[in-house]
Amino acid sequence: MPGSGTGEALAVAARHQILIYAAEWKFTLVLGFVQPAVLLVVNLNAVTDPVAAGRVVSGILLMAFWTSTVWNGAGILSLERAEGVLSAGLFGVRSALVVLVGKSLGSSVLSVASILATVAATLAALRQPIAFGDVGWLLVGLLVVVCSGTALGMLLACVFLVSRYGSQISGALMYPVFLLGGLLIPLRLIPRPLGALSWLISFRWAMEFLTSCTQRTPDLRFLGLTVLLSAGYALLGHRVFTYVSRRARVLGTLDLE
């Protein structure tokens, strides 16, 4: 059955990517463990209210995940080109798009799993009380965040592949999303013209939804906006990947080595 073949390809690609980044343990250690732990220790130092702590933890979780998405998810195709295996992936038996989605999913799952483990261990070490609120909806929100990160990783991987300035783009994307997503400071402190850009950032709405969950008042409007923007990222990623594939297959103008 085609569906089972696609599912198997997604699973194998995801597992392969997890093993690659697990082997690159120093990079994974910094992004998945050191960074969120340091951010938690610094930002929770003077927080005693469990609800306020829940908002801080939600922001740090999304900040760490966005960092991993930019550096891990976005670098998938660039890494394959550097290792000389990109052409085999684009011209293989399996759909290259399915393989890319699977690898982006694997990167997202590894990032979220390591970040959640770090958050749990750090909160336990700090003995920090935190309001989890509606755990069921909180888990739904985290699942949507994984899907959003997967879509963004796929889109950025294609963009970085056709640009010689992937690392510079990564740095340029990092902190603006922290600010415009309301992950670092409240959006009310951002100038209104800039704040309008936050409507296009799925992590902004994910932050709002996770915060509402910790307050036991899950706001499904924010979840819906996160899903809608994530679907838009996925559609745009599909279009960009089609363009990249065409450059490689038909025009021969994409550097595959």
Coordinates of C-alpha atoms in Angstrom, one line a residue:
M1 CA 0.0 0.0 0.0
P2 CA 1.4 3.5 -0.9
G3 CA 0.4 4.9 2.5
S4 CA 2.3 2.3 4.4
G5 CA 5.4 2.9 2.1
T6 CA 5.2 6.6 2.8
G7 CA 4.8 6.0 6.6
E8 CA 7.8 3.7 6.6
A9 CA 9.9 6.2 4.6
L10 CA 9.0 9.0 7.1
A11 CA 9.9 6.7 10.0
V12 CA 13.2 5.6 8.6
A13 CA 14.2 9.2 7.6
A14 CA 13.3 10.5 11.0
R15 CA 15.2 7.7 12.8
H16 CA 18.2 8.3 10.5
Q17 CA 18.3 12.1 11.3
I18 CA 17.9 11.4 15.1
L19 CA 21.0 9.1 14.9
I20 CA 23.0 11.7 13.0
Y21 CA 22.3 14.5 15.5
A22 CA 22.8 12.1 18.4
A23 CA 26.2 11.2 17.0
E24 CA 27.0 15.0 16.8
W25 CA 26.5 15.0 20.6
K26 CA 28.4 18.2 21.3
F27 CA 26.0 20.3 19.1
T28 CA 23.0 18.5 20.6
L29 CA 24.3 19.0 24.1
V30 CA 24.5 22.8 23.7
L31 CA 21.2 23.3 22.0
G32 CA 19.1 20.7 23.8
F33 CA 20.6 20.7 27.3
V34 CA 23.0 23.6 28.1
Q35 CA 21.0 26.5 26.6
P36 CA 17.6 25.8 28.1
A37 CA 19.1 24.9 31.5
V38 CA 21.0 28.2 31.7
L39 CA 18.0 30.2 30.5
L40 CA 15.8 28.5 33.2
V41 CA 18.3 29.2 36.0
V42 CA 18.7 32.9 35.0
N43 CA 15.0 33.7 34.4
L44 CA 13.5 31.7 37.2
N45 CA 15.9 33.0 39.9
A46 CA 13.3 35.5 41.3
V47 CA 10.0 33.9 40.2
T48 CA 7.9 32.4 43.0
D49 CA 4.4 32.5 41.4
P50 CA 3.7 29.1 39.8
V51 CA 1.5 30.7 37.1
A52 CA 4.3 33.2 36.2
A53 CA 6.8 30.4 36.2
G54 CA 4.6 28.5 33.7
R55 CA 4.8 31.4 31.3
V56 CA 8.6 31.7 31.7
V57 CA 9.1 28.0 31.1
S58 CA 6.8 28.1 28.0
G59 CA 8.8 30.9 26.5
I60 CA 12.2 29.2 27.3
L61 CA 11.0 25.9 25.8
L62 CA 10.0 27.7 22.6
M63 CA 13.2 29.7 22.5
A64 CA 15.3 26.6 22.8
F65 CA 13.2 24.8 20.2
W66 CA 13.4 27.7 17.7
T67 CA 17.2 27.7 18.1
S68 CA 17.3 24.0 17.4
T69 CA 15.0 24.4 14.4
V70 CA 17.1 27.1 12.9
W71 CA 20.4 25.3 13.4
N72 CA 19.4 21.6 13.1
G73 CA 16.3 21.5 10.9
A74 CA 17.5 24.3 8.5
G75 CA 20.8 22.6 8.1
I76 CA 19.6 19.2 6.9
L77 CA 20.1 19.7 3.2
S78 CA 23.2 21.8 3.5
L79 CA 24.8 19.1 5.6
E80 CA 23.9 16.5 3.0
R81 CA 25.5 18.7 0.3
A82 CA 28.7 19.1 2.4
E83 CA 28.9 15.3 2.8
G84 CA 28.3 14.6 -0.9
V85 CA 25.0 12.7 -0.5
L86 CA 22.5 15.3 -1.6
S87 CA 22.2 14.2 -5.2
A88 CA 21.4 10.6 -4.0
G89 CA 18.6 11.9 -1.9
L90 CA 17.1 14.1 -4.6
F91 CA 17.3 11.4 -7.2
G92 CA 16.5 8.3 -5.1
V93 CA 13.7 5.8 -5.3
R94 CA 11.7 7.4 -2.4
S95 CA 10.2 10.8 -2.8
A96 CA 12.8 13.3 -1.8
L97 CA 10.1 15.5 -0.2
V98 CA 8.9 12.6 2.0
V99 CA 12.5 12.0 3.1
L100 CA 13.0 15.7 3.9
V101 CA 9.8 15.8 5.9
G102 CA 10.8 12.7 7.8
K103 CA 14.3 14.1 8.6
S104 CA 12.8 17.4 9.7
L105 CA 10.4 15.5 11.9
G106 CA 13.2 13.5 13.4
S107 CA 15.1 16.7 14.2
S108 CA 12.1 18.2 15.8
V109 CA 11.4 15.2 17.9
L110 CA 14.9 14.9 19.2
S111 CA 15.0 18.7 20.0
V112 CA 11.7 18.7 21.9
A113 CA 12.6 15.5 23.8
S114 CA 16.0 16.8 24.9
I115 CA 14.6 20.2 25.8
L116 CA 11.7 18.7 27.8
A117 CA 14.1 16.4 29.7
T118 CA 16.3 19.4 30.5
V119 CA 13.3 21.5 31.7
A120 CA 12.1 18.8 33.9
A121 CA 15.5 18.1 35.5
T122 CA 16.2 21.8 36.0
L123 CA 12.8 22.5 37.6
A124 CA 13.4 19.6 39.9
A125 CA 16.9 20.7 40.8
L126 CA 15.6 24.3 41.5
R127 CA 12.6 23.0 43.4
Q128 CA 10.6 25.5 41.3
P129 CA 6.8 25.3 41.7
I130 CA 5.0 25.6 38.3
A131 CA 1.4 25.5 37.3
F132 CA 0.9 22.9 34.5
G133 CA -2.8 23.6 34.2
D134 CA -4.6 21.5 31.7
V135 CA -2.1 18.8 30.9
G136 CA -4.1 17.2 28.1
W137 CA -4.3 20.5 26.1
L138 CA -0.7 21.2 27.0
L139 CA 0.4 18.0 25.3
V140 CA -1.7 18.8 22.3
G141 CA 0.0 22.2 22.1
L142 CA 3.4 20.6 22.3
L143 CA 2.5 18.2 19.5
V144 CA 1.4 21.2 17.3
V145 CA 4.7 22.9 18.2
V146 CA 6.6 19.8 16.9
C147 CA 4.6 19.9 13.7
S148 CA 5.3 23.6 13.3
G149 CA 9.0 23.1 13.9
T150 CA 9.0 20.3 11.3
A151 CA 7.3 22.6 8.7
L152 CA 9.7 25.5 9.4
G153 CA 12.7 23.2 9.3
M154 CA 11.7 21.9 5.9
L155 CA 11.1 25.4 4.6
L156 CA 14.4 26.8 5.9
A157 CA 16.4 23.8 4.7
C158 CA 15.3 24.5 1.2
V159 CA 16.0 28.3 1.5
F160 CA 19.4 27.7 3.0
L161 CA 20.3 25.2 0.2
V162 CA 20.0 27.8 -2.5
S163 CA 21.8 30.4 -0.5
R164 CA 25.5 30.7 0.2
Y165 CA 24.8 32.5 3.4
G166 CA 23.0 29.9 5.5
S167 CA 24.8 30.6 8.7
Q168 CA 24.3 34.4 8.4
I169 CA 20.6 33.8 7.8
S170 CA 20.4 31.6 10.8
G171 CA 21.9 34.3 13.0
A172 CA 19.6 36.9 11.5
L173 CA 16.5 34.8 12.2
M174 CA 17.4 33.9 15.8
Y175 CA 16.7 36.9 18.0
P176 CA 14.0 38.7 16.0
V177 CA 11.7 35.6 16.5
F178 CA 12.6 35.6 20.2
L179 CA 11.4 39.2 20.4
L180 CA 8.5 39.2 17.9
G181 CA 7.2 35.9 19.2
G182 CA 6.9 37.3 22.7
L183 CA 9.2 34.6 24.0
L184 CA 11.8 36.9 25.5
I185 CA 9.8 39.9 26.6
P186 CA 6.1 40.7 26.5
L187 CA 4.8 41.9 23.1
R188 CA 3.3 45.0 24.7
L189 CA 6.9 46.4 25.0
I190 CA 7.5 46.0 21.3
P191 CA 6.8 49.0 19.0
R192 CA 3.4 48.5 17.4
P193 CA 4.7 48.5 13.7
L194 CA 7.1 45.7 14.6
G195 CA 4.5 43.9 16.7
A196 CA 2.3 43.5 13.7
L197 CA 4.9 41.1 12.2
S198 CA 4.4 38.8 15.1
W199 CA 1.0 37.7 13.6
L200 CA 3.1 35.7 11.0
I201 CA 5.1 33.8 13.7
S202 CA 3.5 30.6 14.8
F203 CA 5.6 30.4 17.9
R204 CA 3.9 33.6 19.1
W205 CA 0.5 31.9 19.1
A206 CA 2.0 28.7 20.5
M207 CA 3.3 30.7 23.4
E208 CA -0.1 32.2 24.0
F209 CA -1.8 28.8 23.9
L210 CA 0.7 27.1 26.2
T211 CA 0.4 30.0 28.6
S212 CA -3.4 29.8 28.6
C213 CA -3.1 26.1 29.3
T214 CA -0.9 26.7 32.4
Q215 CA -3.7 29.1 33.6
R216 CA -6.3 26.4 33.2
T217 CA -8.1 28.4 30.4
P218 CA -7.0 26.8 27.1
D219 CA -7.7 29.3 24.3
L220 CA -8.3 27.3 21.2
R221 CA -8.1 30.4 19.0
F222 CA -4.4 30.5 19.6
L223 CA -4.1 26.8 18.9
G224 CA -6.0 27.3 15.6
L225 CA -3.7 30.2 14.5
T226 CA -0.6 28.1 15.3
V227 CA -2.0 25.2 13.2
L228 CA -3.0 27.6 10.3
L229 CA 0.4 29.3 10.2
S230 CA 2.2 25.9 10.4
A231 CA 0.1 24.7 7.5
G232 CA 1.1 27.8 5.6
Y233 CA 4.8 27.1 6.3
A234 CA 4.4 23.5 5.1
L235 CA 2.7 24.7 1.8
L236 CA 5.4 27.3 1.2
G237 CA 8.1 24.7 2.0
H238 CA 6.5 22.3 -0.6
R239 CA 6.6 25.1 -3.2
V240 CA 10.2 26.0 -2.4
F241 CA 11.3 22.3 -2.5
T242 CA 9.6 21.9 -5.9
Y243 CA 11.7 24.9 -7.1
V244 CA 14.9 23.4 -5.6
S245 CA 14.1 20.0 -7.2
R246 CA 13.5 21.6 -10.6
R247 CA 16.8 23.5 -10.5
A248 CA 18.5 20.2 -9.7
R249 CA 16.6 17.9 -12.1
V250 CA 15.7 20.0 -15.1
L251 CA 17.9 23.1 -15.1
G252 CA 21.0 21.6 -13.6
T253 CA 21.8 24.9 -11.9
L254 CA 21.9 23.7 -8.2
D255 CA 25.2 22.9 -6.8
L256 CA 24.8 19.3 -5.4
E257 CA 28.4 18.8 -4.2

